[in-house]
Tab-separated table of C-alpha atoms and ligand atoms in Angstrom:
chain	number	residue	atom	x	y	z
A	838	UNK	CA	-0.121	-0.006	-0.037
A	839	UNK	CA	2.783	2.343	0.797
A	840	UNK	CA	4.465	1.448	-2.186
A	841	UNK	CA	1.123	2.251	-4.296
A	842	UNK	CA	0.837	5.554	-2.203
A	843	UNK	CA	4.575	6.366	-3.517
A	844	UNK	CA	3.495	5.864	-7.160
A	845	UNK	CA	0.355	7.769	-7.105
A	846	UNK	CA	2.321	10.891	-5.189
A	847	UNK	CA	5.272	11.082	-7.082
A	848	UNK	CA	4.734	8.881	-10.268
A	849	UNK	CA	1.111	10.171	-11.745
A	850	UNK	CA	0.661	6.532	-12.457
A	851	UNK	CA	-2.245	4.445	-11.473
A	852	UNK	CA	-0.846	1.055	-10.739
A	853	UNK	CA	-4.248	-0.256	-10.097
A	854	UNK	CA	-5.227	-4.303	-10.098
A	855	UNK	CA	-6.277	-7.186	-7.794
A	856	UNK	CA	-5.058	-6.834	-4.387
A	857	UNK	CA	-3.172	-10.177	-5.341
A	858	UNK	CA	-0.887	-8.804	-8.294
A	859	UNK	CA	-0.073	-5.745	-6.138
A	860	UNK	CA	1.267	-7.837	-3.320
A	861	UNK	CA	3.482	-9.298	-5.929
A	862	UNK	CA	4.898	-6.202	-7.252
A	863	UNK	CA	8.585	-5.316	-6.182
A	864	UNK	CA	9.261	-1.655	-5.885
A	865	UNK	CA	12.719	0.212	-5.622
A	866	UNK	CA	13.330	3.953	-5.302
A	867	UNK	CA	16.210	5.578	-7.029
A	868	UNK	CA	17.211	9.249	-6.240
A	869	UNK	CA	19.401	10.343	-9.739
A	870	UNK	CA	19.780	13.294	-12.069
A	871	UNK	CA	17.839	15.165	-9.441
A	872	UNK	CA	14.917	12.896	-9.800
A	873	UNK	CA	12.984	10.425	-7.014
A	874	UNK	CA	12.385	7.565	-9.405
A	875	UNK	CA	10.161	4.713	-8.660
A	876	UNK	CA	10.712	1.423	-10.103
A	877	UNK	CA	8.051	-0.877	-10.034
A	878	UNK	CA	8.387	-5.156	-11.431
A	879	UNK	CA	5.636	-7.673	-11.092
A	880	UNK	CA	7.234	-10.739	-12.445
A	881	UNK	CA	10.426	-12.576	-12.645
A	882	UNK	CA	13.587	-12.452	-10.149
A	883	UNK	CA	12.427	-8.525	-9.403
A	884	UNK	CA	15.118	-7.874	-6.687
A	885	UNK	CA	18.280	-9.098	-8.960
A	886	UNK	CA	16.821	-6.723	-11.600
A	887	UNK	CA	16.085	-3.881	-9.640
A	888	UNK	CA	19.632	-4.109	-8.685
A	889	UNK	CA	20.974	-3.859	-11.942
A	890	UNK	CA	18.496	-1.259	-13.345
A	891	UNK	CA	19.600	0.862	-10.211
A	892	UNK	CA	23.136	0.720	-10.767
A	893	UNK	CA	22.397	1.740	-14.338
A	894	UNK	CA	20.419	4.713	-13.333
A	895	UNK	CA	23.478	5.572	-11.032
A	896	UNK	CA	26.026	5.111	-13.909
A	897	UNK	CA	24.207	6.969	-16.285
A	898	UNK	CA	23.725	9.833	-13.589
A	899	UNK	CA	27.263	10.205	-13.218
A	900	UNK	CA	28.376	9.739	-17.043
A	901	UNK	CA	25.825	12.358	-17.923
A	902	UNK	CA	25.972	15.207	-15.523
A	903	UNK	CA	27.719	18.096	-17.191
A	904	UNK	CA	28.716	19.492	-13.519
A	905	UNK	CA	30.016	16.577	-12.506
A	906	UNK	CA	34.147	16.387	-13.005
A	907	UNK	CA	34.717	13.403	-14.572
A	908	UNK	CA	31.712	12.893	-16.548
A	909	UNK	CA	31.730	12.488	-19.696
A	910	UNK	CA	30.082	15.365	-20.739
A	911	UNK	CA	32.371	17.184	-18.069
A	912	UNK	CA	35.040	15.881	-20.046
A	913	UNK	CA	33.946	16.624	-23.347
A	914	UNK	CA	33.165	19.902	-22.888
A	915	UNK	CA	36.553	20.627	-20.937
A	916	UNK	CA	38.933	19.421	-23.448
A	917	UNK	CA	36.610	19.397	-26.608
A	918	UNK	CA	37.033	15.337	-26.986
A	919	UNK	CA	35.838	12.169	-25.192
A	920	UNK	CA	35.583	8.751	-26.118
A	921	UNK	CA	32.376	7.107	-24.690
A	922	UNK	CA	30.005	4.944	-26.171
A	923	UNK	CA	26.878	6.521	-24.325
A	924	UNK	CA	27.734	9.962	-25.330
A	925	UNK	CA	28.348	9.002	-28.965
A	926	UNK	CA	25.236	7.341	-29.037
A	927	UNK	CA	22.940	9.939	-27.669
A	928	UNK	CA	24.792	12.464	-29.571
A	929	UNK	CA	24.086	10.742	-32.768
A	930	UNK	CA	20.524	10.473	-31.910
A	931	UNK	CA	20.435	14.244	-30.780
A	932	UNK	CA	21.811	15.378	-34.328
A	933	UNK	CA	18.864	13.151	-35.866
A	934	UNK	CA	16.477	15.051	-34.034
A	935	UNK	CA	17.909	18.303	-34.079
A	936	UNK	CA	18.026	18.269	-37.700
A	937	UNK	CA	14.168	17.147	-37.609
A	938	UNK	CA	13.176	19.862	-35.622
A	939	UNK	CA	14.782	22.282	-37.180
A	940	UNK	CA	17.328	22.851	-34.683
A	941	UNK	CA	14.559	23.252	-31.903
A	942	UNK	CA	16.014	20.731	-29.975
A	943	UNK	CA	19.729	21.365	-29.603
A	944	UNK	CA	22.215	20.100	-26.718
A	945	UNK	CA	24.602	23.097	-27.926
A	946	UNK	CA	22.137	25.389	-26.142
A	947	UNK	CA	24.386	24.854	-22.982
A	948	UNK	CA	25.990	28.456	-22.750
A	949	UNK	CA	22.720	30.417	-23.217
A	950	UNK	CA	21.120	27.976	-20.406
A	951	UNK	CA	24.362	29.010	-18.400
A	952	UNK	CA	23.363	32.608	-18.944
A	953	UNK	CA	20.140	32.294	-17.675
A	954	UNK	CA	20.914	30.511	-14.319
A	955	UNK	CA	19.872	27.000	-15.894
A	956	UNK	CA	23.167	25.791	-16.267
A	957	UNK	CA	24.967	23.400	-14.211
A	958	UNK	CA	26.413	25.177	-11.557
A	959	UNK	CA	25.047	27.423	-9.064
A	960	UNK	CA	24.711	30.198	-11.415
A	961	UNK	CA	21.950	32.985	-10.397
A	962	UNK	CA	18.931	33.263	-12.351
A	963	UNK	CA	18.709	36.568	-14.267
A	964	UNK	CA	17.838	37.784	-17.338
A	965	UNK	CA	21.001	38.202	-19.913
A	966	UNK	CA	21.672	41.378	-21.845
A	967	UNK	CA	21.445	41.119	-25.952
A	968	UNK	CA	25.009	41.244	-26.222
A	969	UNK	CA	25.759	38.479	-23.634
A	970	UNK	CA	22.964	36.385	-25.768
A	971	UNK	CA	24.435	37.069	-28.955
A	972	UNK	CA	28.034	36.111	-27.806
A	973	UNK	CA	26.798	33.043	-26.595
A	974	UNK	CA	24.206	32.143	-29.400
A	975	UNK	CA	27.617	32.020	-31.796
A	976	UNK	CA	28.499	28.943	-30.176
A	977	UNK	CA	24.867	27.576	-30.459
A	978	UNK	CA	25.586	24.954	-33.256
A	979	UNK	CA	25.039	21.245	-33.784
A	980	UNK	CA	27.946	21.574	-36.269
A	981	UNK	CA	30.426	22.136	-33.792
A	982	UNK	CA	30.127	18.475	-32.606
A	983	UNK	CA	32.183	15.785	-34.522
A	984	UNK	CA	32.285	12.000	-34.732
A	985	UNK	CA	35.266	9.920	-35.314
A	986	UNK	CA	36.025	6.713	-35.220
A	987	UNK	CA	34.740	4.209	-32.837
A	988	UNK	CA	33.029	6.311	-29.727
A	989	UNK	CA	34.973	9.256	-30.253
A	990	UNK	CA	33.363	12.620	-30.103
A	991	UNK	CA	34.706	16.131	-30.415
A	992	UNK	CA	33.675	19.362	-29.734
A	993	UNK	CA	34.924	22.780	-31.212
A	994	UNK	CA	35.269	24.928	-28.099
A	995	UNK	CA	33.915	26.794	-26.473
A	996	UNK	CA	30.910	25.502	-27.241
A	997	UNK	CA	29.404	23.627	-24.560
A	998	UNK	CA	27.093	20.475	-24.305
A	999	UNK	CA	24.042	20.010	-22.014
A	1000	UNK	CA	21.981	16.548	-22.331
A	1001	UNK	CA	19.331	17.612	-19.493
A	1002	UNK	CA	16.473	17.287	-22.429
A	1003	UNK	CA	17.013	13.899	-22.943
A	1004	UNK	CA	18.993	11.843	-20.121
A	1005	UNK	CA	15.853	10.739	-18.533
A	1006	UNK	CA	14.946	9.612	-21.635
A	1007	UNK	CA	17.843	7.370	-22.102
A	1008	UNK	CA	17.704	6.423	-18.435
A	1009	UNK	CA	14.151	5.368	-18.410
A	1010	UNK	CA	14.786	3.203	-21.829
A	1011	UNK	CA	18.129	1.869	-20.350
A	1012	UNK	CA	16.347	0.993	-16.948
A	1013	UNK	CA	13.660	-0.678	-19.067
A	1014	UNK	CA	15.986	-2.682	-21.462
A	1015	UNK	CA	18.088	-3.918	-18.400
A	1016	UNK	CA	14.738	-5.375	-16.592
A	1017	UNK	CA	13.687	-6.832	-19.735
A	1018	UNK	CA	17.518	-8.636	-20.238
A	1019	UNK	CA	16.907	-10.046	-16.868
A	1020	UNK	CA	13.446	-11.685	-17.740
A	1021	UNK	CA	11.227	-9.474	-16.328
A	1022	UNK	CA	8.136	-9.088	-18.375
A	1023	UNK	CA	6.097	-6.530	-16.802
A	1024	UNK	CA	7.202	-3.195	-15.107
A	1025	UNK	CA	6.452	0.196	-14.693
A	1026	UNK	CA	10.068	2.970	-14.459
A	1027	UNK	CA	8.738	6.358	-13.260
A	1028	UNK	CA	11.242	8.735	-13.654
A	1029	UNK	CA	9.645	11.989	-11.797
A	1030	UNK	CA	6.578	12.084	-13.943
A	1031	UNK	CA	7.778	10.542	-17.153
A	1032	UNK	CA	6.980	6.863	-17.383
A	1033	UNK	CA	8.723	3.708	-19.163
A	1034	UNK	CA	6.354	0.956	-19.125
A	1035	UNK	CA	7.430	-2.655	-20.134
A	1036	UNK	CA	5.258	-5.305	-21.177
A	1037	UNK	CA	1.544	-5.091	-20.248
A	1038	UNK	CA	-0.017	-4.837	-16.819
A	1039	UNK	CA	-0.437	-8.151	-14.598
A	1040	UNK	CA	-4.117	-9.060	-15.453
A	1041	UNK	CA	-4.054	-7.818	-18.897
A	1042	UNK	CA	-5.715	-4.462	-18.093
A	1043	UNK	CA	-4.291	-1.518	-19.672
A	1044	UNK	CA	-2.039	0.888	-17.693
A	1045	UNK	CA	-3.245	4.134	-16.647
A	1046	UNK	CA	-0.959	7.377	-16.673
A	1047	UNK	CA	-2.238	10.416	-15.496
A	1048	UNK	CA	-1.137	13.490	-17.161
A	1049	UNK	CA	-0.060	16.441	-15.293
A	1050	UNK	CA	-2.104	19.589	-15.133
A	1051	UNK	CA	0.254	22.180	-16.016
A	1052	UNK	CA	-1.775	24.805	-13.800
A	1053	UNK	CA	-0.946	22.596	-10.718
A	1054	UNK	CA	-2.301	20.158	-8.611
A	1055	UNK	CA	-4.892	17.937	-10.543
A	1056	UNK	CA	-4.644	15.889	-14.056
A	1057	UNK	CA	-5.188	16.734	-17.626
A	1058	UNK	CA	-6.503	13.273	-18.238
A	1059	UNK	CA	-5.557	9.796	-18.289
A	1060	UNK	CA	-3.602	7.895	-20.778
A	1061	UNK	CA	-4.424	4.383	-21.172
A	1062	UNK	CA	-2.148	2.337	-23.263
A	1063	UNK	CA	-1.326	-1.774	-23.456
A	1064	UNK	CA	2.034	-0.955	-22.717
A	1065	UNK	CA	5.575	-0.810	-24.265
A	1066	UNK	CA	5.657	2.935	-24.499
A	1067	UNK	CA	7.339	5.918	-22.957
A	1068	UNK	CA	5.565	8.960	-21.355
A	1069	UNK	CA	7.446	12.049	-21.279
A	1070	UNK	CA	6.128	15.553	-20.367
A	1071	UNK	CA	7.938	18.685	-20.884
A	1072	UNK	CA	6.441	22.277	-19.647
A	1073	UNK	CA	7.286	25.615	-19.370
A	1074	UNK	CA	6.259	25.380	-15.455
A	1075	UNK	CA	8.666	23.112	-14.411
A	1076	UNK	CA	11.717	25.311	-13.904
A	1077	UNK	CA	11.288	29.093	-13.955
A	1078	UNK	CA	12.366	32.426	-11.842
A	1079	UNK	CA	10.423	35.708	-12.207
A	1080	UNK	CA	11.911	38.854	-12.443
A	1081	UNK	CA	9.703	42.505	-12.950
A	1082	UNK	CA	6.552	40.347	-12.638
A	1083	UNK	CA	7.554	38.338	-15.907
A	1084	UNK	CA	8.254	34.433	-15.686
A	1085	UNK	CA	11.697	33.059	-17.543
A	1086	UNK	CA	11.678	28.970	-17.721
A	1087	UNK	CA	14.248	26.669	-18.863
A	1088	UNK	CA	13.496	25.857	-22.279
A	1089	UNK	CA	15.289	27.751	-24.491
A	1090	UNK	CA	14.717	29.097	-28.280
A	1091	UNK	CA	18.324	28.034	-29.751
A	1092	UNK	CA	16.976	30.473	-32.537
A	1093	UNK	CA	16.344	33.434	-30.031
A	1094	UNK	CA	18.321	32.516	-26.980
A	1095	UNK	CA	15.255	33.485	-25.207
A	1096	UNK	CA	12.943	30.999	-23.464
A	1097	UNK	CA	10.346	29.552	-25.683
A	1098	UNK	CA	7.326	31.568	-26.197
A	1099	UNK	CA	5.561	28.918	-28.882
A	1100	UNK	CA	2.054	28.893	-26.726
A	1101	UNK	CA	2.448	25.034	-25.810
A	1102	UNK	CA	2.750	25.560	-21.955
A	1103	UNK	CA	3.351	21.865	-21.593
A	1104	UNK	CA	3.975	18.780	-24.225
A	1105	UNK	CA	3.474	15.253	-23.364
A	1106	UNK	CA	4.896	12.764	-26.036
A	1107	UNK	CA	4.002	8.906	-26.084
A	1108	UNK	CA	7.031	6.817	-27.909
A	1109	UNK	CA	8.406	3.595	-28.304
A	1110	UNK	CA	11.589	5.110	-27.649
A	1111	UNK	CA	12.741	7.162	-24.431
A	1112	UNK	CA	15.351	9.768	-26.194
A	1113	UNK	CA	12.826	10.486	-28.859
A	1114	UNK	CA	10.052	11.209	-26.337
A	1115	UNK	CA	12.279	12.909	-24.396
A	1116	UNK	CA	13.362	15.219	-26.429
A	1117	UNK	CA	10.602	16.084	-28.766
A	1118	UNK	CA	8.663	17.055	-25.500
A	1119	UNK	CA	11.236	19.480	-25.044
A	1120	UNK	CA	11.205	20.540	-28.929
A	1121	UNK	CA	7.409	20.602	-29.282
A	1122	UNK	CA	7.544	23.492	-26.210
A	1123	UNK	CA	10.149	25.220	-28.672
A	1124	UNK	CA	8.132	24.933	-31.849
A	1125	UNK	CA	4.644	25.365	-30.950
A	1126	UNK	CA	1.513	23.400	-31.411
A	1127	UNK	CA	1.326	23.672	-35.645
A	1128	UNK	CA	4.797	22.730	-35.940
A	1129	UNK	CA	4.710	19.715	-33.504
A	1130	UNK	CA	1.719	18.207	-35.583
A	1131	UNK	CA	3.489	18.925	-38.516
A	1132	UNK	CA	6.364	17.055	-37.316
A	1133	UNK	CA	4.655	13.823	-36.818
A	1134	UNK	CA	4.117	13.557	-40.485
A	1135	UNK	CA	8.253	13.196	-40.728
A	1136	UNK	CA	8.730	10.812	-37.977
A	1137	UNK	CA	9.428	7.004	-38.332
A	1138	UNK	CA	5.812	5.949	-37.674
A	1139	UNK	CA	7.527	2.788	-36.248
A	1140	UNK	CA	8.073	5.063	-33.351
A	1141	UNK	CA	4.330	5.228	-32.522
A	1142	UNK	CA	4.531	9.093	-31.641
A	1143	UNK	CA	1.619	10.600	-30.017
A	1144	UNK	CA	1.032	13.992	-28.739
A	1145	UNK	CA	-0.786	15.715	-25.926
A	1146	UNK	CA	-0.374	19.528	-25.844
A	1147	UNK	CA	-1.443	22.262	-23.697
A	1148	UNK	CA	-1.726	25.755	-25.527
A	1149	UNK	CA	-1.408	28.582	-23.349
A	1150	UNK	CA	-5.428	29.919	-24.479
A	1151	UNK	CA	-6.906	27.016	-22.448
A	1152	UNK	CA	-6.910	24.533	-25.338
A	1153	UNK	CA	-5.666	20.628	-25.057
A	1154	UNK	CA	-4.640	19.145	-28.345
A	1155	UNK	CA	-4.197	15.440	-28.373
A	1156	UNK	CA	-3.768	13.119	-31.296
A	1157	UNK	CA	-4.100	9.529	-29.697
A	1158	UNK	CA	-6.986	7.139	-29.064
A	1159	UNK	CA	-5.944	6.247	-25.525
A	1160	UNK	CA	-6.109	9.709	-23.919
A	1161	UNK	CA	-9.331	10.253	-21.744
A	1162	UNK	CA	-9.754	13.944	-20.683
A	1163	UNK	CA	-10.550	14.816	-17.432
A	1164	UNK	CA	-14.103	16.032	-17.402
A	1165	UNK	CA	-13.859	18.977	-14.716
A	1166	UNK	CA	-11.905	21.720	-15.465
A	1167	UNK	CA	-10.952	24.837	-17.548
A	1168	UNK	CA	-9.748	23.305	-20.625
A	1169	UNK	CA	-11.241	22.580	-23.972
A	1170	UNK	CA	-10.402	19.406	-25.835
A	1171	UNK	CA	-9.881	18.639	-29.326
A	1172	UNK	CA	-8.505	15.505	-30.682
A	1173	UNK	CA	-6.500	16.271	-33.540
A	1174	UNK	CA	-4.996	13.914	-36.539
B	1466	LIG	P1	13.189	18.976	-20.311
B	1466	LIG	O1	12.722	18.840	-19.059
B	1466	LIG	O2	13.191	17.145	-20.796
B	1466	LIG	O3	12.037	19.726	-21.093
B	1466	LIG	O4	14.387	19.503	-20.609
B	1466	LIG	C1	14.551	20.390	-20.280
B	1466	LIG	C2	16.007	20.372	-20.289
B	1466	LIG	O5	16.909	20.530	-21.296
B	1466	LIG	C3	16.545	22.131	-19.484
B	1466	LIG	O6	16.507	21.976	-18.201
B	1466	LIG	C4	17.987	21.980	-20.402
B	1466	LIG	O7	18.959	21.210	-19.802
B	1466	LIG	C5	17.917	21.269	-21.504
B	1466	LIG	N1	17.239	22.429	-22.754
B	1466	LIG	C6	16.536	23.442	-22.825
B	1466	LIG	N2	16.400	23.975	-24.106
B	1466	LIG	C7	16.986	23.420	-24.903
B	1466	LIG	C8	16.930	23.121	-26.064
B	1466	LIG	N3	16.099	23.746	-26.905
B	1466	LIG	N4	17.340	21.763	-26.854
B	1466	LIG	C9	17.942	20.826	-26.050
B	1466	LIG	N5	18.009	21.023	-24.585
B	1466	LIG	C10	17.316	22.062	-24.098
B	1467	LIG	MG1	13.060	16.435	-22.369
């Protein structure tokens, strides 16, 4: 019961089912990437599988945190070169996503994040001057990343990288793979609101993932799915500061250097692949609703991408049949294709 409460409070995943099945669930709470993560495994050699998944989550946290001395990203940002399989893989995937989104998703946005105080260190939140932004933007360019033999990656300094937009997606993906490799057939991994689902729920009912209302406390609705998907939500409400009555948030439009102002205040992406889901959720907040929906036409249909977008005029646009809107709230819901 306690585990169910944790899942409800932190995960927004409703792990309902009959009491017998719940008692068979094994859960693990992991703190990594500044996030409380909850893993629930329903079958197999659950504790051993959870140990392995937990280990991988800590390993990835240490590897991808750009503020952690010795991490692959830290080394790349300092030396302009690193050889690491995960970093190379993630950056190659980032290149694909960056191209597809017209540069809306771009991990080289790091120097701009730093100026706004959303960087790696304890930088103060403040509104940078136009001159500061212009000089930082000069290095925001994916082509400064180079790929060599094997897992070699280079970065043309003073460009800097930040993988905050996909690190969780990759972690969820890897944790799911590790559980599966160890014989688990049914599991839910909550990464502080983003969720990776493995297999179907015990008993065969649909998983029910509650989608957070960006305005606070409640839910936008419930997404029901048979499984094997990753659900990522990005919102301009997640990290922000206020200055002179104006709000400045952590998702930066690489075209302007300013916090994205596209009208999309929250984007949920459902996708088979965790990295795509995570990156696209960030990108949708940058490009806005029309461009987000248009992107669907150019993404490999095998990824099964679906969107739930909250617009600042109170509309919720969603593309998936599995989304059940919450009845009593201030939003207007429109299913779009
Ligand atoms: P998420 O919470 O997945 O939307 O990721 C937000 C994080 O991604 C921020 O905290 C930054 O570290 C990073 N980020 C912000 N803007 C961008 C962008 N345009 N492209 C790539 N990463 C970004
Ligand atoms: Mg993201």
